[in-house]
Tab-separated table of C-alpha atoms in Angstrom:
chain	number	residue	atom	x	y	z
A	177	UNK	CA	-23.756	20.489	-22.649
A	178	UNK	CA	-24.075	17.212	-21.137
A	179	UNK	CA	-24.023	17.881	-16.803
A	180	UNK	CA	-20.011	17.508	-15.392
A	181	UNK	CA	-19.504	15.216	-12.591
A	182	UNK	CA	-19.851	16.632	-9.103
A	183	UNK	CA	-17.272	16.574	-6.599
A	184	UNK	CA	-18.895	13.089	-5.055
A	185	UNK	CA	-18.801	11.695	-8.170
A	186	UNK	CA	-14.787	12.344	-8.421
A	187	UNK	CA	-14.065	11.218	-5.480
A	188	UNK	CA	-16.321	7.940	-5.715
A	189	UNK	CA	-14.684	6.854	-9.273
A	190	UNK	CA	-11.255	8.038	-7.686
A	191	UNK	CA	-11.963	5.302	-4.637
A	192	UNK	CA	-13.375	2.611	-7.183
A	193	UNK	CA	-9.844	3.341	-8.803
A	194	UNK	CA	-8.019	2.020	-6.123
A	195	UNK	CA	-10.095	-0.575	-4.889
A	196	UNK	CA	-9.509	-2.366	-8.336
A	197	UNK	CA	-5.860	-1.266	-7.881
A	198	UNK	CA	-5.202	-2.752	-4.962
A	199	UNK	CA	-4.802	-6.110	-5.921
A	200	UNK	CA	-1.895	-5.196	-7.992
A	201	UNK	CA	-0.133	-2.892	-6.171
A	202	UNK	CA	0.033	-5.264	-3.027
A	203	UNK	CA	1.795	-8.068	-5.357
A	204	UNK	CA	4.187	-5.317	-6.375
A	205	UNK	CA	4.917	-5.186	-2.703
A	206	UNK	CA	4.856	-9.062	-2.075
A	207	UNK	CA	7.203	-8.737	-6.108
A	208	UNK	CA	9.699	-5.867	-4.197
A	209	UNK	CA	10.129	-8.141	-1.516
A	210	UNK	CA	11.746	-11.234	-3.620
A	211	UNK	CA	13.520	-9.355	-5.336
A	212	UNK	CA	17.713	-9.509	-4.724
A	213	UNK	CA	19.309	-6.097	-2.737
A	214	UNK	CA	20.579	-4.026	-5.276
A	215	UNK	CA	18.295	-4.785	-8.772
A	216	UNK	CA	18.011	-0.727	-8.317
A	217	UNK	CA	21.181	0.999	-7.537
A	218	UNK	CA	19.435	4.187	-6.685
A	219	UNK	CA	16.905	2.869	-3.908
A	220	UNK	CA	17.179	-0.381	-0.953
A	221	UNK	CA	15.215	-2.833	-1.070
A	222	UNK	CA	13.122	-1.993	2.390
A	223	UNK	CA	13.368	1.980	1.118
A	224	UNK	CA	11.459	1.200	-1.618
A	225	UNK	CA	8.630	-1.165	0.221
A	226	UNK	CA	9.074	1.573	2.853
A	227	UNK	CA	7.680	4.168	-0.108
A	228	UNK	CA	4.819	1.576	-1.603
A	229	UNK	CA	3.564	1.021	1.797
A	230	UNK	CA	3.735	4.512	2.506
A	231	UNK	CA	2.253	5.459	-1.344
A	232	UNK	CA	-0.471	2.742	0.075
A	233	UNK	CA	-1.409	3.899	3.600
A	234	UNK	CA	-2.352	7.075	2.149
A	235	UNK	CA	-4.668	6.776	-0.569
A	236	UNK	CA	-6.544	3.919	1.941
A	237	UNK	CA	-6.328	7.136	4.366
A	238	UNK	CA	-7.338	10.558	2.080
A	239	UNK	CA	-10.123	7.689	0.418
A	240	UNK	CA	-11.128	6.672	4.129
A	241	UNK	CA	-10.602	3.597	3.527
A	242	UNK	CA	-9.826	3.174	7.154
A	243	UNK	CA	-9.760	-0.510	7.982
A	244	UNK	CA	-7.899	-1.102	4.423
A	245	UNK	CA	-5.709	1.857	5.998
A	246	UNK	CA	-5.328	-1.100	9.225
A	247	UNK	CA	-4.114	-3.124	7.310
A	248	UNK	CA	-1.714	-1.735	5.574
A	249	UNK	CA	-0.184	0.472	8.530
A	250	UNK	CA	1.244	-3.103	10.133
A	251	UNK	CA	3.192	-3.680	7.548
A	252	UNK	CA	3.839	0.392	7.187
A	253	UNK	CA	5.568	0.286	10.715
A	254	UNK	CA	8.215	-2.481	10.404
A	255	UNK	CA	9.044	-1.194	6.219
A	256	UNK	CA	9.711	1.870	8.188
A	257	UNK	CA	11.203	1.277	11.817
A	258	UNK	CA	14.061	-1.234	9.081
A	259	UNK	CA	14.362	2.038	6.562
A	260	UNK	CA	15.167	4.455	9.604
A	261	UNK	CA	17.628	1.609	11.082
A	262	UNK	CA	19.630	1.268	7.768
A	263	UNK	CA	18.779	-2.901	7.830
A	264	UNK	CA	17.304	-5.559	5.748
A	265	UNK	CA	13.969	-7.171	6.522
A	266	UNK	CA	13.787	-10.282	8.709
A	267	UNK	CA	12.208	-13.607	7.388
A	268	UNK	CA	9.560	-12.243	10.384
A	269	UNK	CA	9.579	-8.192	9.171
A	270	UNK	CA	8.358	-9.585	5.368
A	271	UNK	CA	5.839	-11.995	7.049
A	272	UNK	CA	4.341	-9.058	8.686
A	273	UNK	CA	4.128	-7.262	5.722
A	274	UNK	CA	3.265	-10.268	3.365
A	275	UNK	CA	0.279	-10.049	6.426
A	276	UNK	CA	-0.787	-6.432	5.814
A	277	UNK	CA	-0.684	-6.851	2.257
A	278	UNK	CA	-2.933	-9.786	1.915
A	279	UNK	CA	-4.960	-8.975	5.039
A	280	UNK	CA	-6.241	-5.374	3.016
A	281	UNK	CA	-6.047	-7.702	-0.259
A	282	UNK	CA	-9.754	-9.315	2.173
A	283	UNK	CA	-11.298	-6.255	2.843
A	284	UNK	CA	-11.296	-5.763	-0.428
A	285	UNK	CA	-12.604	-8.908	-2.001
A	286	UNK	CA	-15.557	-7.564	1.010
A	287	UNK	CA	-16.227	-4.327	-0.530
């Protein structure tokens, strides 16, 4: 009988998948930022960006990637505020989110 993976091994594998998948997930957020409003009739663009950023920040926090979490949280705050206010994202707010995504990807490259 082969030994099963330990908890630590499963966590390490999950952390690895997160890091490997982060560039794709940040690209998906960037793509959403460039979409026209109303592409998804069930969700505003701001709400979608907010949800996607929230998911990434939560995953980074849970997996104890603090530096990535800190980068992404800057973008999350902007998206969350716009979503809570029912507003669209300004060019400056989009730039802040894009910078947060790029900074998180820069951290990944160092890991």
